[in-house]
Amino acid sequence: MPGILHLKNLYVPTLKEDPADADIASHKLLLRAGMLRKTASGVYTFLPLGFRVLKKIEEIVREEMDATGAYEIMMPALQPSELWLESGRWDDYGPELMRLSDRHERGFCLGPTHEELITSLVRDELRSYKQLPLTLYQIQVKFRDEIRPRFGLLRSREFIMKDAYSFHDSQASLQETYDAMSDAYGRICDRCALEWRAVEADSGQIGGKVTTEFMALAESGEAELVYCDCGYSANTEAGECIPHPTAHDVAELKKVSTPGIHTIEELAEFLGIPETSTVKALSGKDADGGLVVLFVPGSHELNEIKACRAVEGFELLSDDEMEAFGLHKGSMGPVGLPDGARVIADASLKGVPHWVVGANEEGAHYLGAAPGRDFTVDGWADLCVVKPGDSCPECGCSLKGARGIEVSQVFQLGTKYSESMRATYLDKDGKEKPFIMGCYGVGVSRTLAAIVEQHNDADGIKWPLAVAPAHVCVIPLVVGDDVVHPKAEEIARACQQMGFEVAIDDRDERAGVKFADADLIGWPLQIIVGKRGLAEGKVELKRRRTGERSEFLVDALPEMLAFANRKMMDMHKGGVTIFSGLFD
Ligand code: 9G3
């Protein structure tokens, strides 16, 4: 049974004011509540109460990982450079990969992730299809030298991640683990009382193609997502985009003078047409340095990740490079491009017979530019950044937008690492095959911050019961006397006997200071013990989540706590009844 936390002895340096360099709620409140301290830019220390919350989140993650049949291990943070040279990633990453040399001048890195390490760990001894599938995980510190650490734990340079890796002899087997991990991640978010959405995402550099991100909704989140009532949701980096461009009614090619017009807004206003009737051009070069001009509806932005998928090695041209190609920024178009230029257009423009677009001449645009008649489109692709109001790719309804914190992610890696690191097994025909792999990460310290982002108010943090530093804080309004303080200790012990995690604020401080700190730290329940109340045999209860206050007879406390405890145990059994009654 956990001991009672005596705040008089505990180290909880609360702050009255927001620290200067903290600009989002979770960063401010974790510092003010004496749970976190900055050691260096992007490097933090968890103080006792913050550490208790971190451990509870880890425990929820551990329970859900074990329930999927994954086995916990602990890999080193210190990784030999040889492994990253083998996978070819030593040179893929720049200053973000924290590198060091040991006393023998051997190269190491502080692990930002562990694909290389886990693959080298198993490749010599995980040799038969009979041993598959296998999922191993760890909860471990990670290092990424972010160029701009900020928002406290949301983007730090050292952080705690649960990372799991699975090994399979078939895509079907990988899919099974991928789905099981996705379900587990949903339960982890629910048990942490996070409002979340699973979104299709872009797997970026790490290869593989299928990936799902779990986003905790928060205005302070760096990620943008769109979602639909039908259940579809996607990261705007990757989500399919279906713009609805409209054709302007001029059919023959007609050059119009547009002096000083350079942006879509200016063009649309100048011509008195909607932006959806204009076409925006973006010039770039392909892997061979050849000119490629991309065209998207004026109402949307180019998604550069999608552009790179459509054009190998695509890079946007600088202003100088545009000039070198003789292009006029702000009036580029498909008619009259330099010879050899490639034209790639957003698929939605297939339905627009006449474009309003630049004339490749300063201060001139074309109306009625017709693909096929006036110019050739070399390729069509999904090139736009999806945004709220666009049609849902699944059901056609209008998409809603939100911002989110990516708290976890599941990836299908395929054979990217098993091939580059020659990690194979013998299949049932005795043939060498590279493992099919998956990897799955939960940002544990980031989840802690996401919970605070979703559970706070002007007075401080409102910890969900499942991760609170303790469930109850008993607050004697007088200490050192022979009535109130002893009774408060007795009540604390009664709560403890009932299985609650209890703190008692036995500091010699004014009531106002104790109430403010209790609301700031965010204990789910406060039991306030004062002389006047005791004279009537009563104590006051305050629920942090709702602010509701009620009085209870001290003698009724044991069975009331027993009732609350039974309900709380229901919640802890992984059932996710958001606890009503005593604590809500
Ligand atoms: C690096 C550096 C930063 C990185 C990586 C490598 C992100 C890197 C992607 C992943 C993918 C998954 C297993 C757990 C879940 C996430 N940032 N990624 O590979 F060298 Cl400096 O980490 N890995």
Coordinates of C-alpha atoms and ligand atoms in Angstrom, one line a residue:
M1 CA 0.0 0.0 0.0
P2 CA 1.6 3.3 -1.0
G3 CA 2.6 5.6 1.8
I4 CA 0.9 8.9 2.6
L5 CA 2.6 11.9 1.0
H6 CA 3.4 14.5 3.6
L7 CA 3.7 17.8 1.7
K8 CA 5.7 19.3 4.6
N9 CA 8.6 17.0 3.7
L10 CA 7.9 16.5 0.0
Y11 CA 9.8 18.6 -2.6
V12 CA 7.1 20.4 -4.7
P13 CA 8.4 24.0 -5.4
T14 CA 5.2 25.5 -6.8
L15 CA 5.3 28.9 -8.5
K16 CA 2.8 31.7 -8.4
E17 CA 3.6 33.1 -11.8
D18 CA 4.0 31.6 -15.3
P19 CA 7.7 31.2 -16.1
A20 CA 8.8 33.5 -18.8
D21 CA 9.8 31.0 -21.5
A22 CA 6.7 28.8 -21.2
D23 CA 4.0 29.5 -23.7
I24 CA 1.5 26.7 -23.7
A25 CA -0.7 25.5 -20.8
S26 CA 1.1 22.2 -20.1
H27 CA 4.5 23.7 -20.1
K28 CA 3.4 26.6 -17.8
L29 CA 1.4 24.4 -15.4
L30 CA 4.0 21.5 -15.1
L31 CA 6.6 24.1 -14.1
R32 CA 4.2 26.0 -11.8
A33 CA 3.0 22.8 -10.1
G34 CA 6.5 21.9 -9.1
M35 CA 6.4 18.8 -11.3
L36 CA 9.1 19.6 -13.9
R37 CA 12.2 21.7 -14.1
K38 CA 14.3 22.7 -17.2
T39 CA 17.9 21.6 -17.0
A40 CA 18.9 22.9 -20.4
S41 CA 17.0 23.8 -23.6
G42 CA 14.8 20.8 -24.4
V43 CA 16.1 18.9 -21.4
Y44 CA 14.0 18.4 -18.3
T45 CA 14.0 16.9 -14.8
F46 CA 10.8 15.3 -13.4
L47 CA 10.3 16.3 -9.8
P48 CA 8.6 13.8 -7.4
L49 CA 5.0 14.5 -8.3
G50 CA 5.7 14.7 -12.0
F51 CA 7.7 11.5 -11.8
R52 CA 4.7 9.7 -10.1
V53 CA 2.5 10.7 -13.1
L54 CA 5.1 9.6 -15.6
K55 CA 5.3 6.2 -13.9
K56 CA 1.5 5.8 -14.0
I57 CA 1.4 6.5 -17.7
E58 CA 4.3 4.0 -18.3
E59 CA 2.3 1.4 -16.2
I60 CA -0.8 1.9 -18.4
V61 CA 1.4 1.5 -21.5
R62 CA 3.1 -1.5 -20.1
E63 CA -0.2 -3.3 -19.2
E64 CA -1.5 -2.7 -22.7
M65 CA 1.7 -3.8 -24.4
D66 CA 1.9 -7.0 -22.3
A67 CA -1.7 -7.7 -23.1
T68 CA -0.9 -7.8 -26.8
G69 CA 1.7 -10.5 -26.2
A70 CA 4.7 -8.2 -26.6
Y71 CA 7.7 -8.8 -24.3
E72 CA 9.5 -6.0 -22.5
I73 CA 13.2 -5.6 -22.9
M74 CA 15.6 -2.7 -22.2
M75 CA 18.0 -1.7 -25.0
P76 CA 20.9 0.7 -24.5
A77 CA 20.5 4.4 -25.3
L78 CA 24.2 4.3 -26.3
Q79 CA 24.3 2.8 -29.9
P80 CA 27.5 1.9 -31.8
S81 CA 27.7 3.9 -35.1
E82 CA 28.5 0.6 -37.0
L83 CA 24.8 -0.3 -36.8
W84 CA 23.7 3.0 -38.4
L85 CA 26.4 2.7 -41.0
E86 CA 25.0 -0.8 -41.9
S87 CA 21.5 0.6 -42.3
G88 CA 22.8 3.6 -44.2
R89 CA 21.1 6.0 -41.8
W90 CA 24.3 7.3 -40.2
D91 CA 24.6 9.8 -43.1
D92 CA 20.8 10.3 -43.6
Y93 CA 20.5 12.3 -40.4
G94 CA 22.4 15.5 -39.7
P95 CA 22.8 17.3 -36.4
E96 CA 19.5 15.9 -35.1
L97 CA 21.3 12.6 -34.4
M98 CA 23.4 13.1 -31.2
R99 CA 26.8 11.6 -31.9
L100 CA 29.8 11.1 -29.7
S101 CA 33.1 9.3 -29.5
D102 CA 34.2 7.1 -26.6
R103 CA 37.7 7.1 -25.1
H104 CA 38.9 4.9 -27.9
E105 CA 37.6 7.3 -30.5
R106 CA 34.9 4.8 -31.5
G107 CA 31.7 6.4 -32.8
F108 CA 28.4 6.2 -31.0
C109 CA 25.0 7.9 -31.0
L110 CA 22.5 8.5 -28.3
G111 CA 19.5 6.6 -29.7
P112 CA 16.7 8.6 -31.3
T113 CA 15.0 5.3 -32.1
H114 CA 16.0 1.6 -32.1
E115 CA 15.2 0.0 -35.5
E116 CA 18.9 -0.7 -36.1
L117 CA 19.6 -1.9 -32.6
I118 CA 16.7 -4.3 -32.4
T119 CA 17.3 -5.8 -35.9
S120 CA 21.0 -6.5 -35.0
L121 CA 19.9 -7.9 -31.7
V122 CA 17.7 -10.6 -33.2
R123 CA 19.2 -11.4 -36.6
D124 CA 21.7 -14.1 -35.4
E125 CA 19.3 -16.0 -33.1
L126 CA 15.8 -15.4 -34.4
R127 CA 16.3 -17.8 -37.3
S128 CA 13.2 -19.8 -37.9
Y129 CA 9.7 -19.0 -39.0
K130 CA 8.6 -21.1 -36.1
Q131 CA 9.7 -18.4 -33.8
L132 CA 7.6 -15.8 -35.5
P133 CA 5.7 -13.5 -35.0
L134 CA 7.7 -11.8 -32.2
T135 CA 7.2 -8.4 -30.7
L136 CA 9.6 -6.8 -28.3
Y137 CA 9.3 -3.4 -26.6
Q138 CA 11.0 -1.1 -24.3
I139 CA 10.3 2.1 -22.3
Q140 CA 13.4 4.1 -22.7
V141 CA 15.0 7.5 -23.0
K142 CA 15.5 8.8 -26.5
F143 CA 17.6 11.7 -27.8
R144 CA 16.8 13.9 -30.8
D145 CA 18.7 17.2 -31.1
E146 CA 15.7 19.3 -32.2
I147 CA 16.7 22.5 -33.9
R148 CA 14.1 24.4 -31.9
P149 CA 13.1 22.6 -28.7
R150 CA 9.9 24.2 -27.4
F151 CA 6.5 23.6 -25.7
G152 CA 8.2 21.8 -22.8
L153 CA 7.8 18.0 -23.1
L154 CA 6.0 18.3 -26.4
R155 CA 9.2 18.9 -28.3
S156 CA 12.2 18.1 -26.1
R157 CA 15.7 16.8 -26.9
E158 CA 15.5 13.9 -24.4
F159 CA 12.2 12.2 -23.9
I160 CA 10.7 8.9 -22.8
M161 CA 9.3 6.7 -25.5
K162 CA 7.8 3.2 -25.5
D163 CA 9.0 1.7 -28.7
A164 CA 8.0 -1.8 -29.9
Y165 CA 9.3 -3.7 -32.9
S166 CA 7.6 -6.8 -34.5
F167 CA 9.0 -9.5 -36.7
H168 CA 6.8 -11.5 -39.2
D169 CA 7.0 -14.0 -42.0
S170 CA 4.0 -12.6 -43.8
Q171 CA 2.2 -9.3 -44.5
A172 CA -0.9 -10.8 -43.0
S173 CA 0.9 -11.5 -39.7
L174 CA 2.2 -8.0 -39.7
Q175 CA -1.3 -6.6 -40.3
E176 CA -2.5 -8.6 -37.3
T177 CA 0.1 -7.0 -34.9
Y178 CA -0.4 -3.6 -36.5
D179 CA -4.1 -3.8 -35.8
A180 CA -3.6 -5.2 -32.3
M181 CA -1.2 -2.3 -31.5
S182 CA -3.6 0.2 -33.0
D183 CA -6.3 -1.1 -30.7
A184 CA -3.9 -1.0 -27.7
Y185 CA -3.0 2.6 -28.5
G186 CA -6.7 3.5 -28.6
R187 CA -7.1 2.0 -25.1
I188 CA -4.0 3.8 -23.8
C189 CA -5.4 7.1 -25.0
D190 CA -8.8 6.3 -23.4
R191 CA -7.2 5.2 -20.1
C192 CA -5.3 8.5 -20.1
A193 CA -8.6 10.3 -20.6
L194 CA -7.3 11.8 -23.8
E195 CA -9.7 12.9 -26.6
W196 CA -8.0 11.4 -29.6
R197 CA -8.2 10.5 -33.3
A198 CA -6.3 7.9 -35.3
V199 CA -5.2 9.6 -38.5
E200 CA -3.6 8.3 -41.8
A201 CA -0.2 9.9 -41.9
D202 CA 2.8 10.1 -44.1
S203 CA 5.6 7.6 -43.2
G204 CA 8.3 10.1 -44.2
Q205 CA 11.9 9.0 -44.2
I206 CA 11.6 5.8 -42.2
G207 CA 10.3 3.9 -45.2
G208 CA 7.5 1.5 -45.2
K209 CA 4.3 3.1 -46.4
V210 CA 1.4 2.4 -44.0
T211 CA 1.3 4.4 -40.9
T212 CA -1.3 5.7 -38.5
E213 CA -0.8 8.5 -36.0
F214 CA -2.7 8.9 -32.8
M215 CA -3.5 12.6 -32.2
A216 CA -4.6 14.1 -28.9
L217 CA -6.8 17.0 -29.9
A218 CA -5.3 20.3 -28.7
E219 CA -5.2 23.8 -30.1
S220 CA -1.5 23.9 -29.1
G221 CA -0.8 20.8 -31.1
E222 CA 1.7 21.2 -34.0
A223 CA -0.1 18.7 -36.2
E224 CA -3.1 19.7 -38.4
L225 CA -5.7 17.1 -39.1
V226 CA -9.0 16.9 -40.9
Y227 CA -11.8 14.5 -39.8
C228 CA -15.3 13.6 -40.8
D229 CA -18.4 12.5 -38.8
C230 CA -18.2 9.2 -40.8
G231 CA -15.0 8.4 -38.9
Y232 CA -12.4 9.3 -41.6
S233 CA -9.5 11.4 -40.4
A234 CA -6.1 12.2 -41.8
N235 CA -3.0 14.3 -41.1
T236 CA -3.1 17.2 -43.5
E237 CA 0.5 16.2 -44.5
A238 CA -0.8 13.0 -46.1
G239 CA -4.6 13.1 -46.3
E240 CA -6.2 12.7 -49.8
C241 CA -7.4 16.0 -51.1
I242 CA -10.3 16.5 -53.5
P243 CA -10.6 20.2 -54.4
H244 CA -13.7 21.4 -56.4
P245 CA -12.2 23.8 -58.9
T246 CA -14.7 25.7 -61.1
A247 CA -14.2 26.6 -64.8
H248 CA -14.3 30.2 -65.9
D249 CA -16.6 30.6 -68.9
V250 CA -14.1 32.0 -71.4
A251 CA -13.3 29.1 -73.8
E252 CA -10.8 30.5 -76.3
L253 CA -7.2 31.3 -75.3
K254 CA -7.1 35.0 -74.5
K255 CA -4.2 37.0 -73.0
V256 CA -5.3 39.7 -70.5
S257 CA -3.1 42.4 -69.1
T258 CA -2.8 42.1 -65.3
P259 CA -0.4 44.8 -64.3
G260 CA 1.2 44.2 -60.8
I261 CA -0.9 41.1 -60.2
H262 CA 1.2 38.3 -58.6
T263 CA -0.9 36.4 -56.1
I264 CA -4.0 34.2 -56.6
E265 CA -6.0 36.6 -54.3
E266 CA -5.0 39.6 -56.4
L267 CA -5.7 37.7 -59.7
A268 CA -9.1 36.5 -58.5
E269 CA -10.1 40.0 -57.3
F270 CA -8.7 41.7 -60.4
L271 CA -10.7 39.4 -62.7
G272 CA -13.7 39.2 -60.4
I273 CA -13.7 35.4 -60.3
P274 CA -13.5 32.9 -57.4
E275 CA -10.1 31.5 -56.4
T276 CA -11.5 28.1 -57.3
S277 CA -11.5 29.3 -61.0
T278 CA -7.8 30.2 -61.0
V279 CA -4.9 27.8 -61.3
K280 CA -1.7 28.3 -59.3
A281 CA 1.7 27.3 -60.7
L282 CA 4.7 26.1 -58.7
S283 CA 8.0 25.6 -60.4
G284 CA 10.5 23.0 -59.3
K285 CA 13.2 20.7 -60.6
D286 CA 13.3 16.9 -60.6
A287 CA 16.2 14.7 -59.6
D288 CA 18.0 15.4 -62.9
G289 CA 17.6 19.2 -62.5
G290 CA 14.9 19.3 -65.2
L291 CA 12.2 21.9 -64.9
V292 CA 8.9 20.6 -63.6
V293 CA 5.9 23.0 -63.2
L294 CA 3.1 21.8 -60.9
F295 CA -0.5 23.2 -61.2
V296 CA -3.1 23.2 -58.4
P297 CA -6.4 25.0 -58.0
G298 CA -5.8 28.5 -56.7
S299 CA -7.9 27.7 -53.7
H300 CA -5.4 25.1 -52.4
E301 CA -1.8 24.9 -51.4
L302 CA 0.8 22.5 -52.9
N303 CA 1.6 19.5 -50.6
E304 CA 5.4 19.2 -51.0
I305 CA 5.4 15.6 -49.6
K306 CA 2.9 14.6 -52.3
A307 CA 4.9 16.6 -54.9
C308 CA 8.0 14.5 -54.0
R309 CA 5.9 11.3 -54.5
A310 CA 4.7 12.6 -57.9
V311 CA 8.1 13.8 -59.1
E312 CA 11.3 11.9 -58.0
G313 CA 13.5 14.3 -56.1
F314 CA 11.2 17.3 -56.5
E315 CA 12.5 20.5 -55.1
L316 CA 10.9 24.0 -55.4
L317 CA 13.0 26.5 -57.4
S318 CA 14.5 29.5 -55.7
D319 CA 13.7 32.9 -57.1
D320 CA 17.1 33.0 -58.8
E321 CA 16.6 29.5 -60.3
M322 CA 13.2 30.7 -61.6
E323 CA 14.9 33.6 -63.3
A324 CA 17.5 31.3 -64.7
F325 CA 14.7 29.4 -66.4
G326 CA 13.3 32.7 -67.7
L327 CA 10.2 32.2 -65.5
H328 CA 8.2 35.1 -64.1
K329 CA 7.1 34.4 -60.5
G330 CA 3.5 35.3 -60.1
S331 CA 2.5 34.8 -63.7
M332 CA 3.7 31.3 -64.5
G333 CA 1.6 29.1 -66.7
P334 CA 1.6 26.0 -68.9
V335 CA 1.6 27.9 -72.2
G336 CA 5.0 29.0 -73.5
L337 CA 7.1 27.2 -71.0
P338 CA 10.8 26.6 -71.8
D339 CA 11.3 23.4 -74.0
G340 CA 11.5 20.2 -72.1
A341 CA 9.6 21.5 -69.1
R342 CA 7.2 19.0 -67.6
V343 CA 3.7 19.9 -66.6
I344 CA 2.1 17.9 -63.7
A345 CA -1.4 19.0 -62.6
D346 CA -3.6 18.2 -59.6
A347 CA -6.1 15.5 -60.6
S348 CA -9.0 17.8 -59.7
L349 CA -8.1 20.0 -62.7
K350 CA -8.9 17.2 -65.2
G351 CA -12.5 18.5 -64.8
V352 CA -11.6 22.0 -65.8
P353 CA -11.6 22.5 -69.6
H354 CA -10.3 26.1 -69.5
W355 CA -7.8 27.5 -67.1
V356 CA -7.2 31.0 -65.8
V357 CA -3.5 30.9 -65.4
G358 CA -0.2 32.8 -65.8
A359 CA 1.0 33.7 -69.3
N360 CA 4.7 33.3 -68.5
E361 CA 4.9 37.1 -69.0
E362 CA 5.2 39.7 -66.3
G363 CA 1.8 41.4 -65.9
A364 CA -0.1 39.0 -68.2
H365 CA -2.4 36.0 -67.6
Y366 CA -4.4 33.7 -69.9
L367 CA -8.1 33.0 -69.8
G368 CA -9.4 29.9 -71.6
A369 CA -6.2 28.0 -71.6
A370 CA -7.3 24.5 -72.6
P371 CA -5.3 21.3 -71.7
G372 CA -4.7 19.3 -74.8
R373 CA -5.4 22.3 -77.2
D374 CA -3.0 25.0 -75.8
F375 CA -0.7 22.8 -73.8
T376 CA 0.0 19.3 -72.7
V377 CA -0.4 17.9 -69.2
D378 CA 2.3 15.2 -68.7
G379 CA 0.8 13.8 -65.5
W380 CA -2.0 14.1 -63.1
A381 CA -1.6 13.5 -59.3
D382 CA -3.1 14.4 -55.9
L383 CA -0.9 17.4 -55.1
C384 CA -2.9 19.5 -52.7
V385 CA -2.9 20.0 -48.9
V386 CA -6.3 18.8 -47.7
K387 CA -8.1 21.4 -45.6
P388 CA -11.3 21.8 -43.6
G389 CA -14.3 22.2 -46.0
D390 CA -12.9 19.8 -48.6
S391 CA -14.9 16.7 -49.3
C392 CA -14.3 13.6 -47.2
P393 CA -12.7 11.0 -49.5
E394 CA -14.9 8.3 -47.8
C395 CA -18.3 9.8 -47.8
G396 CA -18.1 13.2 -49.5
C397 CA -19.3 15.2 -46.5
S398 CA -17.4 18.4 -45.6
L399 CA -14.3 17.7 -43.6
K400 CA -13.7 19.4 -40.2
G401 CA -10.3 20.7 -39.1
A402 CA -8.5 20.4 -35.8
R403 CA -5.0 20.6 -34.3
G404 CA -3.4 17.7 -32.5
I405 CA -0.5 16.4 -30.6
E406 CA 0.9 13.2 -32.1
V407 CA 1.2 11.0 -29.0
S408 CA 1.8 7.7 -30.7
Q409 CA 2.3 6.1 -34.1
V410 CA 2.2 2.7 -35.7
F411 CA 4.3 1.9 -38.8
Q412 CA 4.5 -1.0 -41.2
L413 CA 8.2 -1.1 -42.0
G414 CA 8.2 -4.0 -44.5
T415 CA 11.8 -5.2 -45.1
K416 CA 13.5 -1.9 -45.1
Y417 CA 15.8 -2.7 -42.1
S418 CA 15.9 -6.5 -42.4
E419 CA 17.2 -6.1 -46.0
S420 CA 19.7 -3.4 -45.3
M421 CA 21.0 -5.3 -42.2
R422 CA 20.6 -8.8 -43.7
A423 CA 18.3 -10.0 -40.9
T424 CA 16.7 -13.2 -42.3
Y425 CA 14.9 -16.3 -41.1
L426 CA 14.4 -19.7 -42.7
D427 CA 10.9 -20.2 -44.0
K428 CA 9.2 -23.6 -43.9
D429 CA 10.9 -24.5 -47.2
G430 CA 14.3 -23.8 -45.6
K431 CA 14.7 -20.6 -47.7
E432 CA 16.3 -17.4 -46.3
K433 CA 13.8 -14.6 -46.2
P434 CA 14.1 -11.1 -44.7
F435 CA 11.8 -10.4 -41.8
I436 CA 8.7 -8.3 -42.4
M437 CA 8.8 -5.7 -39.6
G438 CA 6.5 -3.3 -37.9
C439 CA 7.4 -0.6 -35.3
Y440 CA 5.2 1.2 -32.8
G441 CA 5.9 4.2 -30.6
V442 CA 4.2 6.0 -27.7
G443 CA 5.6 9.3 -26.6
V444 CA 5.2 8.7 -22.9
S445 CA 6.5 12.1 -21.7
R446 CA 4.7 13.7 -24.5
T447 CA 1.5 12.0 -23.5
L448 CA 1.9 13.5 -20.0
A449 CA 2.0 16.9 -21.5
A450 CA -1.0 16.1 -23.8
I451 CA -3.1 15.1 -20.8
V452 CA -2.3 18.5 -19.1
E453 CA -3.2 20.3 -22.4
Q454 CA -6.6 18.6 -22.3
H455 CA -7.2 18.7 -18.6
N456 CA -6.5 22.1 -17.1
D457 CA -8.3 25.4 -16.2
A458 CA -7.3 28.8 -14.9
D459 CA -6.5 27.4 -11.5
G460 CA -4.2 24.6 -12.7
I461 CA -4.2 21.0 -13.7
K462 CA -7.2 18.6 -13.4
W463 CA -5.5 15.2 -13.4
P464 CA -7.6 12.3 -14.6
L465 CA -7.9 9.8 -11.7
A466 CA -5.9 7.1 -13.6
V467 CA -2.7 9.2 -13.8
A468 CA -3.1 11.6 -10.9
P469 CA 0.0 11.9 -8.5
A470 CA -2.4 10.8 -5.8
H471 CA -6.2 10.5 -5.6
V472 CA -6.9 12.5 -2.5
C473 CA -5.3 15.4 -0.7
V474 CA -6.3 15.9 2.9
I475 CA -6.0 19.6 3.8
P476 CA -5.9 20.4 7.6
L477 CA -6.6 24.2 7.9
V478 CA -4.6 24.2 11.1
V479 CA -1.5 22.2 11.8
G480 CA 0.2 21.4 15.1
D481 CA -3.0 21.7 17.1
D482 CA -4.6 18.8 19.0
V483 CA -7.9 18.6 17.1
V484 CA -7.7 19.4 13.4
H485 CA -4.3 18.1 12.5
P486 CA -4.6 14.7 14.2
K487 CA -8.1 14.3 12.7
A488 CA -6.7 15.0 9.3
E489 CA -4.0 12.4 9.7
E490 CA -6.7 9.9 10.9
I491 CA -8.8 10.7 7.8
A492 CA -5.7 10.3 5.6
R493 CA -5.0 6.9 7.1
A494 CA -8.7 5.9 6.6
C495 CA -8.4 6.8 2.9
Q496 CA -5.2 4.9 2.6
Q497 CA -6.7 1.8 4.2
M498 CA -9.5 2.1 1.6
G499 CA -6.7 1.8 -1.1
F500 CA -6.6 5.4 -2.1
E501 CA -3.3 7.1 -2.8
V502 CA -3.2 10.0 -0.3
A503 CA -1.4 13.3 0.3
I504 CA -1.8 15.5 3.2
D505 CA -0.9 19.2 3.1
D506 CA 0.6 19.5 6.6
R507 CA 2.6 22.6 5.8
D508 CA 2.4 25.5 8.1
E509 CA 0.8 27.7 5.5
R510 CA -2.4 29.8 5.3
A511 CA -5.5 28.1 4.0
G512 CA -5.5 30.2 0.8
V513 CA -2.0 29.0 -0.1
K514 CA -3.0 25.4 0.5
F515 CA -6.2 25.7 -1.6
A516 CA -4.3 27.4 -4.5
D517 CA -1.6 24.8 -4.5
A518 CA -4.1 21.9 -4.3
D519 CA -5.9 23.3 -7.4
L520 CA -2.7 24.0 -9.2
I521 CA -1.2 20.5 -8.6
G522 CA -4.6 19.1 -9.5
W523 CA -5.4 16.4 -6.9
P524 CA -8.7 14.9 -8.1
L525 CA -10.2 15.2 -4.6
Q526 CA -9.6 17.5 -1.7
I527 CA -10.8 16.7 1.8
I528 CA -10.7 19.9 3.8
V529 CA -10.6 19.6 7.6
G530 CA -11.3 22.7 9.7
K531 CA -12.2 23.5 13.3
R532 CA -15.7 24.8 12.5
G533 CA -16.6 21.8 10.4
L534 CA -15.3 19.3 12.9
A535 CA -17.3 21.0 15.6
E536 CA -20.3 19.7 13.7
G537 CA -18.6 16.4 12.9
K538 CA -18.2 17.3 9.3
V539 CA -15.5 17.8 6.6
E540 CA -15.8 19.4 3.2
L541 CA -15.0 17.6 0.0
K542 CA -14.0 19.4 -3.2
R543 CA -14.0 17.7 -6.6
R544 CA -11.2 19.3 -8.7
R545 CA -12.8 18.4 -12.1
T546 CA -16.1 20.1 -11.4
G547 CA -15.2 22.4 -8.6
E548 CA -18.2 21.0 -6.7
R549 CA -18.1 21.2 -2.9
S550 CA -20.0 19.1 -0.5
E551 CA -20.0 18.3 3.2
F552 CA -19.8 14.9 4.7
L553 CA -20.1 13.6 8.2
V554 CA -16.6 12.4 9.2
D555 CA -18.2 9.2 10.5
A556 CA -19.8 8.6 7.0
L557 CA -16.4 8.9 5.4
P558 CA -15.4 5.2 5.5
E559 CA -18.4 3.9 3.6
M560 CA -18.5 6.8 1.2
L561 CA -14.8 6.1 0.4
A562 CA -15.5 2.4 0.1
F563 CA -18.3 3.2 -2.4
A564 CA -15.9 5.5 -4.3
N565 CA -13.2 3.0 -4.2
R566 CA -15.4 0.2 -5.7
K567 CA -16.3 2.6 -8.6
M568 CA -12.6 3.5 -8.9
M569 CA -11.5 -0.1 -9.1
D570 CA -14.0 -0.6 -11.9
M571 CA -12.3 2.1 -13.8
H572 CA -8.8 0.8 -13.1
K573 CA -9.8 -2.7 -14.4
G574 CA -9.2 -1.1 -17.8
G575 CA -12.9 -0.3 -18.0
V576 CA -13.0 3.3 -19.0
T577 CA -15.9 4.6 -17.1
I578 CA -14.9 8.2 -16.7
F579 CA -15.4 8.2 -13.0
S580 CA -18.6 9.9 -11.8
G581 CA -19.5 10.5 -8.2
L582 CA -16.8 11.2 -5.6
F583 CA -14.1 12.3 -7.9
D584 CA -15.9 13.9 -10.8
Ligands
9G3_1 C1 16.9 9.6 -36.4 C2 16.7 10.8 -35.8 C3 15.3 11.2 -35.7 C4 14.3 10.4 -36.0 C5 14.6 9.1 -36.6 C6 15.9 8.7 -36.7 C7 12.0 9.9 -36.2 C8 13.5 8.2 -36.9 C9 11.1 7.9 -37.1 C10 10.9 6.9 -36.0 C11 9.9 5.8 -36.4 C12 9.5 4.9 -35.2 C13 10.2 3.3 -33.6 C14 9.2 3.8 -32.6 C15 8.1 4.6 -33.3 C16 8.6 5.6 -34.3 N1 13.0 10.8 -35.9 N2 12.2 8.7 -36.7 O1 13.7 7.1 -37.4 F1 18.2 9.2 -36.5 CL1 18.0 11.9 -35.4 O2 11.4 6.9 -35.0 N3 10.6 4.3 -34.5

